[in-house]
mmCIF file of C-alpha atoms and ligand atoms in Angstrom:
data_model
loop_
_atom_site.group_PDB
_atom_site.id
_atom_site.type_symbol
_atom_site.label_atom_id
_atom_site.label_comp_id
_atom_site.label_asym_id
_atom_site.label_seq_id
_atom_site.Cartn_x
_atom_site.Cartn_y
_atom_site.Cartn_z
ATOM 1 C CA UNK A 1 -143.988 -81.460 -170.504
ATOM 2 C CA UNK A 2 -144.369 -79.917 -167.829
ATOM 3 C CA UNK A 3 -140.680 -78.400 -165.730
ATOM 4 C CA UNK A 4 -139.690 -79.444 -162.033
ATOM 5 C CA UNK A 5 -136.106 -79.995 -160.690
ATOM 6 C CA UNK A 6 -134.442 -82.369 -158.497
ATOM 7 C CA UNK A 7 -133.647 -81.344 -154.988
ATOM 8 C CA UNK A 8 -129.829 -83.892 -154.303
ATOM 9 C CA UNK A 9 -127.705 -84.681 -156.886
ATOM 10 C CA UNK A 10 -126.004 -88.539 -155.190
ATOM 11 C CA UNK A 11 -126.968 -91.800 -155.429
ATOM 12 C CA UNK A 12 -130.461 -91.772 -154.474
ATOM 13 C CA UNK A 13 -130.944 -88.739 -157.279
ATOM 14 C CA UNK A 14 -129.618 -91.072 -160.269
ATOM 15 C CA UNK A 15 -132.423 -93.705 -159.312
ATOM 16 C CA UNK A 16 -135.071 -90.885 -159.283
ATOM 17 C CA UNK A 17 -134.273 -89.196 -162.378
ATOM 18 C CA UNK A 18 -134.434 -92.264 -164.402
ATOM 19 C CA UNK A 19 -138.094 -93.389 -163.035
ATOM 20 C CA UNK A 20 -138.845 -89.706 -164.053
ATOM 21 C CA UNK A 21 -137.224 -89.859 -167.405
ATOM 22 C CA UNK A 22 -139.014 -93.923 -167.398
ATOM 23 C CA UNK A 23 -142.696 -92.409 -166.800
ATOM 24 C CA UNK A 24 -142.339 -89.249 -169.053
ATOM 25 C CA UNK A 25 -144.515 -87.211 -167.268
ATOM 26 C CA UNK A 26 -141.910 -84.322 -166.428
ATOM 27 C CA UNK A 27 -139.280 -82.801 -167.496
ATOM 28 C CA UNK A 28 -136.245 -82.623 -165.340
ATOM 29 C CA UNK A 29 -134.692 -78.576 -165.934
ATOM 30 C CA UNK A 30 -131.914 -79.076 -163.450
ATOM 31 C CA UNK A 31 -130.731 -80.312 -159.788
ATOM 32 C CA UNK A 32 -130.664 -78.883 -156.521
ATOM 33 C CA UNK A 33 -127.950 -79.381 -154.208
ATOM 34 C CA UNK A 34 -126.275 -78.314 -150.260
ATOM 35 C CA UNK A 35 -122.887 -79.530 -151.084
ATOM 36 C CA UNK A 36 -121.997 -80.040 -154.621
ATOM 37 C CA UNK A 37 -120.510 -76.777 -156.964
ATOM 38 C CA UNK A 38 -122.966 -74.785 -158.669
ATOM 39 C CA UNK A 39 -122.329 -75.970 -162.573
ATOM 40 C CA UNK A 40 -121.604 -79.641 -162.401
ATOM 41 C CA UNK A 41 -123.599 -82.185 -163.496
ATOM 42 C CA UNK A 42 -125.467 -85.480 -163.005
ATOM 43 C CA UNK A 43 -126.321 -87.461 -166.033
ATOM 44 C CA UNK A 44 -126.950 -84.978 -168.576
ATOM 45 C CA UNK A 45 -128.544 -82.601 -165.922
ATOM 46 C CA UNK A 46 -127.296 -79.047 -164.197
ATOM 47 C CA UNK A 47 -126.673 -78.514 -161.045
ATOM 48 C CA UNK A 48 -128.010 -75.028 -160.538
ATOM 49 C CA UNK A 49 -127.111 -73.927 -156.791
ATOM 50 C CA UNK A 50 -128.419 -75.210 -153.562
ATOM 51 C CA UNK A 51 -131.909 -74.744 -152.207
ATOM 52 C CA UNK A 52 -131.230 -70.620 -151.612
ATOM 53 C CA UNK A 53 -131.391 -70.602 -155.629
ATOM 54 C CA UNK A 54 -134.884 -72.383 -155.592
ATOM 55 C CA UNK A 55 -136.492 -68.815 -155.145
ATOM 56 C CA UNK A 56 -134.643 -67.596 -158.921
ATOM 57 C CA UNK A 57 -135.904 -70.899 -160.219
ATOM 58 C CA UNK A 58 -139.808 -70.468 -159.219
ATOM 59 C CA UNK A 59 -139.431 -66.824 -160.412
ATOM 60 C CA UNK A 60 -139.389 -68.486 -164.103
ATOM 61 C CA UNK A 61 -142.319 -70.346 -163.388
ATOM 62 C CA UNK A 62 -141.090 -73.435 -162.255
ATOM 63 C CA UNK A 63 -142.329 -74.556 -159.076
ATOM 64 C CA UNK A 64 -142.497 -77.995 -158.245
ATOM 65 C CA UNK A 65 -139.757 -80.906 -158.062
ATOM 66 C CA UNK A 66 -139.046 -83.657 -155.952
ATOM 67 C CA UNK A 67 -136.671 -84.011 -153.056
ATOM 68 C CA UNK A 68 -134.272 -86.971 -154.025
ATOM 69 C CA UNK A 69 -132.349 -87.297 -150.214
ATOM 70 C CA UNK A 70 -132.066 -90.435 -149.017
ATOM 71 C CA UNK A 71 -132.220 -89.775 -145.445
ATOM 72 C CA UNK A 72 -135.182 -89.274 -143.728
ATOM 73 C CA UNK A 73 -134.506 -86.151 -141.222
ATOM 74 C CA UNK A 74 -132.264 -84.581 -144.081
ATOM 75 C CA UNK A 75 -135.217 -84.808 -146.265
ATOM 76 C CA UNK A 76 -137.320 -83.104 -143.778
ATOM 77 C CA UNK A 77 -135.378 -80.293 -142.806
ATOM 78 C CA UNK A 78 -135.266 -79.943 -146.807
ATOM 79 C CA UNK A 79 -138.171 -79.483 -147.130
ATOM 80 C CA UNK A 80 -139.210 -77.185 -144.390
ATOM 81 C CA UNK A 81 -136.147 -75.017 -145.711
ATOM 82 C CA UNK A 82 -137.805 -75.123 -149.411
ATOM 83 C CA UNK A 83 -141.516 -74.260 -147.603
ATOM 84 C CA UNK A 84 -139.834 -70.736 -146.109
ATOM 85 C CA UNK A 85 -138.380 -69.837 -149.426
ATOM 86 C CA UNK A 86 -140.944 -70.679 -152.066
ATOM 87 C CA UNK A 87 -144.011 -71.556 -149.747
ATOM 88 C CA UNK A 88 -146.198 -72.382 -152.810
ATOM 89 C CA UNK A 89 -143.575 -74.896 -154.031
ATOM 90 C CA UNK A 90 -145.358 -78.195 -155.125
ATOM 91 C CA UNK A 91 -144.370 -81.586 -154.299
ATOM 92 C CA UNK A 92 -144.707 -84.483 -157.294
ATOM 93 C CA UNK A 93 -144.974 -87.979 -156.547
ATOM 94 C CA UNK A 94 -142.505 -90.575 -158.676
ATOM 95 C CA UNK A 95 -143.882 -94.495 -159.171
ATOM 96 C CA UNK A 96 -142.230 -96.345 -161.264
ATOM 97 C CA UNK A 97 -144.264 -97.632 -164.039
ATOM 98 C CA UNK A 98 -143.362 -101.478 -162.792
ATOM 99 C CA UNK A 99 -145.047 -100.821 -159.595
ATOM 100 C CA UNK A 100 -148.336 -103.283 -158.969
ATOM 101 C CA UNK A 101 -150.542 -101.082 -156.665
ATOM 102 C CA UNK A 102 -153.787 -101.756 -155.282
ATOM 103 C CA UNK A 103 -156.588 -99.198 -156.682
ATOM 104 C CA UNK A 104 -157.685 -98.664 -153.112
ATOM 105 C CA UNK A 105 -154.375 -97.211 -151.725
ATOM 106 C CA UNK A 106 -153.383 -93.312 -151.029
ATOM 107 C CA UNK A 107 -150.060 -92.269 -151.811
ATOM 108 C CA UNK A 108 -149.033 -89.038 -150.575
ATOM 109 C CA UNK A 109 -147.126 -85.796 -152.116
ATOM 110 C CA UNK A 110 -143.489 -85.518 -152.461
ATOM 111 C CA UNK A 111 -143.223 -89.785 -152.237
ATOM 112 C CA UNK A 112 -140.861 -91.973 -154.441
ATOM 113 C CA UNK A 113 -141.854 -95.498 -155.348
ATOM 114 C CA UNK A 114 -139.257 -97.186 -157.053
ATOM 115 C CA UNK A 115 -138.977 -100.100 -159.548
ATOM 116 C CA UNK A 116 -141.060 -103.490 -158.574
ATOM 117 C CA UNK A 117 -142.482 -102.212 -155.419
ATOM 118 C CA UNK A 118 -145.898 -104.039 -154.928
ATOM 119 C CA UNK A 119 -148.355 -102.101 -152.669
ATOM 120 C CA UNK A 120 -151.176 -104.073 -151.828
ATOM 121 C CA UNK A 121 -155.039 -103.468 -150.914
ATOM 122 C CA UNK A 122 -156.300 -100.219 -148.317
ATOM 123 C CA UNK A 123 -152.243 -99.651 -147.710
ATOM 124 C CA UNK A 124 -151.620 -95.896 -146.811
ATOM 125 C CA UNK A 125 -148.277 -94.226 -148.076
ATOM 126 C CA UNK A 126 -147.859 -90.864 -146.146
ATOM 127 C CA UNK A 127 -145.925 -87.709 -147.893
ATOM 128 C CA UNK A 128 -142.234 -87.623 -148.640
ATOM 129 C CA UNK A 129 -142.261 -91.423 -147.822
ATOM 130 C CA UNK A 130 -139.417 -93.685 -149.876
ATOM 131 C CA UNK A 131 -140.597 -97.327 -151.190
ATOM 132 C CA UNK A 132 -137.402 -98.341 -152.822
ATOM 133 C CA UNK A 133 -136.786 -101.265 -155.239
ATOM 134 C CA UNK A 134 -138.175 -104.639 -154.298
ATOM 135 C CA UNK A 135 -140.354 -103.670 -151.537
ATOM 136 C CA UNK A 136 -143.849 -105.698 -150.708
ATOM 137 C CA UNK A 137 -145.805 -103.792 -148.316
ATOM 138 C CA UNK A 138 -148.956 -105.461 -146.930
ATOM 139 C CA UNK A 139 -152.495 -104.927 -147.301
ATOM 140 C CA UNK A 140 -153.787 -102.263 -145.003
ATOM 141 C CA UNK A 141 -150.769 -101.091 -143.591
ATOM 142 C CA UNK A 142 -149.608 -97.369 -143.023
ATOM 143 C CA UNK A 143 -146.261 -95.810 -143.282
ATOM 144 C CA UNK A 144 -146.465 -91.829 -141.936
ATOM 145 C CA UNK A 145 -144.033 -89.036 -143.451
ATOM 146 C CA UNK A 146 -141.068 -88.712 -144.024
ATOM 147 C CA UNK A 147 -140.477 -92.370 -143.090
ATOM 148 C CA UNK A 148 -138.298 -95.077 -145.723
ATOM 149 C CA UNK A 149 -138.130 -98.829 -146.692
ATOM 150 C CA UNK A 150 -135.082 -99.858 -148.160
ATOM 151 C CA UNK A 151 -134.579 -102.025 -150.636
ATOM 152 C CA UNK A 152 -136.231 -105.898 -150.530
ATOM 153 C CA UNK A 153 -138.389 -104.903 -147.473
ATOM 154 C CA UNK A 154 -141.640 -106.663 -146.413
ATOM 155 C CA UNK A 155 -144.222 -105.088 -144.329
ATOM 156 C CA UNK A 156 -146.699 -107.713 -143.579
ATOM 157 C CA UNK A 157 -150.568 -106.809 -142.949
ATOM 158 C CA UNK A 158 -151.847 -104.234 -140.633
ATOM 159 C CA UNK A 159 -148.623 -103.175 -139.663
ATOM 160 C CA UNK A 160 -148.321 -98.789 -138.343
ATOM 161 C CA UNK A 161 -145.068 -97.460 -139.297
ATOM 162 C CA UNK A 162 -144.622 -93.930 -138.022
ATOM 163 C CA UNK A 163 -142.955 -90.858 -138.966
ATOM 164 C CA UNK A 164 -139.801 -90.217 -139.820
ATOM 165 C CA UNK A 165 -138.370 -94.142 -139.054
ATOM 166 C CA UNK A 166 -136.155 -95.880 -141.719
ATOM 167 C CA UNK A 167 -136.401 -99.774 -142.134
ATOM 168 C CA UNK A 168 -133.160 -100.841 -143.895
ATOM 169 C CA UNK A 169 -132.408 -103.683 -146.051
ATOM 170 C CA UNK A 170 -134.515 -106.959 -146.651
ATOM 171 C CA UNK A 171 -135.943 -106.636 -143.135
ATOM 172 C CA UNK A 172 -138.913 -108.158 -142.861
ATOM 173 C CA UNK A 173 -142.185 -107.058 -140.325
ATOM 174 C CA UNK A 174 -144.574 -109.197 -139.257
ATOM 175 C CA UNK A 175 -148.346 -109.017 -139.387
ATOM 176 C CA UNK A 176 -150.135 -106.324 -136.826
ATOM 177 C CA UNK A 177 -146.923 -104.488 -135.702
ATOM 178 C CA UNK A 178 -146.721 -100.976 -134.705
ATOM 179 C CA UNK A 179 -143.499 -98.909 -135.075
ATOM 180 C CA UNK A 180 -142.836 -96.306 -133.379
ATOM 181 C CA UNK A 181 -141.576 -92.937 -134.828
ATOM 182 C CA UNK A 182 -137.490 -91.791 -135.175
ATOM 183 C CA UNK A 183 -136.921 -95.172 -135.076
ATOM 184 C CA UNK A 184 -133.968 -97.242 -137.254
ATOM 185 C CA UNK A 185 -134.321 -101.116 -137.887
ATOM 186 C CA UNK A 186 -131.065 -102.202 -138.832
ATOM 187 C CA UNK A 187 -130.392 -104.215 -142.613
ATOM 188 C CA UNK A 188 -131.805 -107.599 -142.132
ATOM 189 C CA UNK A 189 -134.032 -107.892 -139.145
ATOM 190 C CA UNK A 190 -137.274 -109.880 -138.510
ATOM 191 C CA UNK A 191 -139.538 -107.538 -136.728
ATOM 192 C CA UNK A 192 -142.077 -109.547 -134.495
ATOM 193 C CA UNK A 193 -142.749 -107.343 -131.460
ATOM 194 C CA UNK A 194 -144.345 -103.761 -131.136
ATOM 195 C CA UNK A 195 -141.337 -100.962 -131.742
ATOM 196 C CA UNK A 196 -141.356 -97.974 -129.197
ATOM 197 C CA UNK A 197 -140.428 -93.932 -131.236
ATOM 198 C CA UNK A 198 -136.254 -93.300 -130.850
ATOM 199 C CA UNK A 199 -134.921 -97.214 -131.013
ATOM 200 C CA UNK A 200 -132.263 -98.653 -133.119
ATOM 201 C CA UNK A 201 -133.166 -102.025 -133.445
ATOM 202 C CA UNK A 202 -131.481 -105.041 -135.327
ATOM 203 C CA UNK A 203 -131.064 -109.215 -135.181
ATOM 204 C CA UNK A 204 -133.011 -111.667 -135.577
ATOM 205 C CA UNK A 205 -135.837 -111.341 -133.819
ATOM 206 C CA UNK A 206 -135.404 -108.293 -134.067
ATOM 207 C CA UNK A 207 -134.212 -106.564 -130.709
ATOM 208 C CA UNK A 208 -134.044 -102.937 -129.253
ATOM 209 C CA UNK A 209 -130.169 -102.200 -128.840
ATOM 210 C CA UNK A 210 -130.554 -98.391 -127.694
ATOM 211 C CA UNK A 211 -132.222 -94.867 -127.890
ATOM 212 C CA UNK A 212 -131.815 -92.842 -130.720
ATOM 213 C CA UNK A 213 -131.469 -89.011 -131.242
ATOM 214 C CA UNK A 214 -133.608 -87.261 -133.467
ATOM 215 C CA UNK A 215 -132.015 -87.009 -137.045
ATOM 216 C CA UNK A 216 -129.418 -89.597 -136.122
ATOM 217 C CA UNK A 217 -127.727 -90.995 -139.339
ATOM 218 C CA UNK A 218 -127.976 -94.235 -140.518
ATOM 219 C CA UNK A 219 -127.084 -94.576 -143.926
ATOM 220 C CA UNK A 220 -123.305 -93.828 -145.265
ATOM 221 C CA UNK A 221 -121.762 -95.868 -142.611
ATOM 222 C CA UNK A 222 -121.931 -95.812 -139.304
ATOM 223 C CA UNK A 223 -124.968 -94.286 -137.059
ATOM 224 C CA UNK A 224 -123.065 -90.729 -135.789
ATOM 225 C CA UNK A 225 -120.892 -90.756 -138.367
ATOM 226 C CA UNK A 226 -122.137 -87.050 -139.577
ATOM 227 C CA UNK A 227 -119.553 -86.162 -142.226
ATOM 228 C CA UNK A 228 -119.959 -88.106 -144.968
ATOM 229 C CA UNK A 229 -122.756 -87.875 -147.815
ATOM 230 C CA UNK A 230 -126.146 -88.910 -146.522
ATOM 231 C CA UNK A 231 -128.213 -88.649 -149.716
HETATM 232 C C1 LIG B 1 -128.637 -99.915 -138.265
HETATM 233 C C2 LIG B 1 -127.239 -99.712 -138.739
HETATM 234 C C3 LIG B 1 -127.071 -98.253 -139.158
HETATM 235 C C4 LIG B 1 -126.314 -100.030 -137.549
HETATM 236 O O1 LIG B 1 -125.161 -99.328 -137.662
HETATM 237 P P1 LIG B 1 -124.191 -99.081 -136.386
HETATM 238 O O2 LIG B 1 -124.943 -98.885 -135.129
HETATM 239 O O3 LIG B 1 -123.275 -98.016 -136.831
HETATM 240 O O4 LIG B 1 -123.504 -100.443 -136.217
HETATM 241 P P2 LIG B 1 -121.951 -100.780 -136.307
HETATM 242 O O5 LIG B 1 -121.596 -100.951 -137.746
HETATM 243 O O6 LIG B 1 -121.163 -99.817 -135.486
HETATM 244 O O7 LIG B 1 -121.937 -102.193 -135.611
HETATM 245 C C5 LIG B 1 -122.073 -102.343 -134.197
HETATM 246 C C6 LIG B 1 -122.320 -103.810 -133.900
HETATM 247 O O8 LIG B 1 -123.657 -104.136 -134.289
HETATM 248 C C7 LIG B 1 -123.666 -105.166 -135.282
HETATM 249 N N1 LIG B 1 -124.676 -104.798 -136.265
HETATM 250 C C8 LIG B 1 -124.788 -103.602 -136.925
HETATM 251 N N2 LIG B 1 -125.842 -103.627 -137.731
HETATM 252 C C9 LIG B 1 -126.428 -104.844 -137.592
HETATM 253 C C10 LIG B 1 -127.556 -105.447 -138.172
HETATM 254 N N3 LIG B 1 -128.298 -104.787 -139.057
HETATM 255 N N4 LIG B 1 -127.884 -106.693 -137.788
HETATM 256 C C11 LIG B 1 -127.107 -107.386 -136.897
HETATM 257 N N5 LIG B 1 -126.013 -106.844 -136.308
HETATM 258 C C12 LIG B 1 -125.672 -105.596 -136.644
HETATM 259 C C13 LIG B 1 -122.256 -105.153 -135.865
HETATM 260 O O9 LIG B 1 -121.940 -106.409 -136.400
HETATM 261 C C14 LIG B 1 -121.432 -104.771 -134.690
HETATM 262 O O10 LIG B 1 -121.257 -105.913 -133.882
HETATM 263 P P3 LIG B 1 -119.889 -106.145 -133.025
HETATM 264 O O11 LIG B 1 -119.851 -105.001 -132.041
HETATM 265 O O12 LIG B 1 -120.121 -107.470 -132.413
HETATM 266 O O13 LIG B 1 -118.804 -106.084 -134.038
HETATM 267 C C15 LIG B 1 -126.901 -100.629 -139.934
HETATM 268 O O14 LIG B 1 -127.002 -101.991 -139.548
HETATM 269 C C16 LIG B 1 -127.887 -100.444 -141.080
HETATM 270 O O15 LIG B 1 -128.862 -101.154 -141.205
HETATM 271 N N6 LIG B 1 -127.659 -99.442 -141.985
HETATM 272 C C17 LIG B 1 -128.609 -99.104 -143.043
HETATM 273 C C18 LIG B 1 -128.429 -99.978 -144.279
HETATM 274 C C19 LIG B 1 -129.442 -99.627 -145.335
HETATM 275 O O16 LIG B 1 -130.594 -99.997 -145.317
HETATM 276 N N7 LIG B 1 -129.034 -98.858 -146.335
HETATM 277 C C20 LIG B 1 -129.973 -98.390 -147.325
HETATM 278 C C21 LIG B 1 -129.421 -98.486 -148.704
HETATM 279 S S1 LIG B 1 -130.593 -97.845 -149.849
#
């Protein structure tokens, strides 16, 4: 099999490594990760250093992996730091093998699907997207990079999601919607109206309560809390 690693070693990691380990496609040589000590471990994996080591790691020949970070702007900047040190590092795709997709979808590089996901016909998944557990999303819809669905979401038909925009928990989107990019939709929400790019918007109906910053956190508690884990 053939050797990647596994760029976060929290939460979101665990769920990762065992659709890897589920499909059998790769096999995992170690984790990547920023913040935890060089030598621990996560399930029966290594944590070999943070993204600087990446370069000794693609030296032996192994050069693709997947980035398993939760949030959506830490996952970028990931992996535009990864594309400076190894620029020929590859990006695998992860779908769990209880996925129902439609033949005529395109699911792009570096994007996790994860356990009873159903993707239905002409959708469009952009790269280093995140369909996690539970999530229906409708025929010919698009979600752009870099942009997440949290658990139990439903996208209805025709509905744009754009980059980098996180839709959290059982929220649910209406037919022929367009969201904008940067944008959070808090746990719960019914989407029914067009989203503008940098809102945070919750209720239901779903309703814009401010702006948003670029990169602003939303998962780990509150929006600017900054400190704590945000994989
Ligand atoms: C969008 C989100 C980050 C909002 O967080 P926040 O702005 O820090 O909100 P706070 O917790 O400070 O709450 C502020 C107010 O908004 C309300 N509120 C927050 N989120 C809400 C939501 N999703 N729906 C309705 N009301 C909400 C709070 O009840 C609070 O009201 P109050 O002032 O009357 O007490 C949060 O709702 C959310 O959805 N987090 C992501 C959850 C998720 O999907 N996790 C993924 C796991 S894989």
């Amino acid at each position: 099999m053939e050797k990647i690693i596994v760029i976060g070693a929290s939460g979101h990691a665990k769920v990762i490594i065992e659709t890897i380990e589920l499909v059998g496609k790769y096999q995992i040589y170690g984790l990547i990760d920023s913040y935890k000590e060089k030598g621990g471990q996560l399930f029966d994996y290594n944590i070999l250093g943070t993204e600087e080591d990446i370069r000794n790691i693609a030296a032996k020949g192994i050069t693709k992996g997947i980035i398993a970070i939760g949030d959506n702007w830490n996952r970028y900047l990931m992996y535009m730091r990864i594309k400076e040190i190894v620029p020929d590092f590859d990006f695998i795709t992860v779908v769990h093998p209880s996925v129902v997709i439609s033949a005529k979808t395109s699911i792009g590089d570096g994007t996790v699907i994860l356990a009873s996901v159903t993707i239905n016909a002409d959708a469009e998944i952009g790269d280093f997207c995140i369909l996690n557990t539970g999530v229906n999303f409708g025929h010919d819809s698009t979600i752009k990079n870099f942009s997440s669905l949290a658990p139990g979401v439903t996208i209805g038909g025709n509905v744009l999601i754009e980059e980098c925009t996180a839709i959290s928990l059982g929220t649910n989107v209406i037919q022929n919607i367009t969201i904008g990019k940067h944008t959070i939709i808090g746990a719960g929400s019914l989407v029914v109206n067009d989203i503008d790019d940098f809102k945070l918007v919750y209720g239901v109906p779903a309703k814009v309560i401010r702006e948003v910053t670029k990169g602003e956190r939303y998962l780990s508690g509150g929006l600017r809390d900054s400190n704590k884990d945000q994989n």
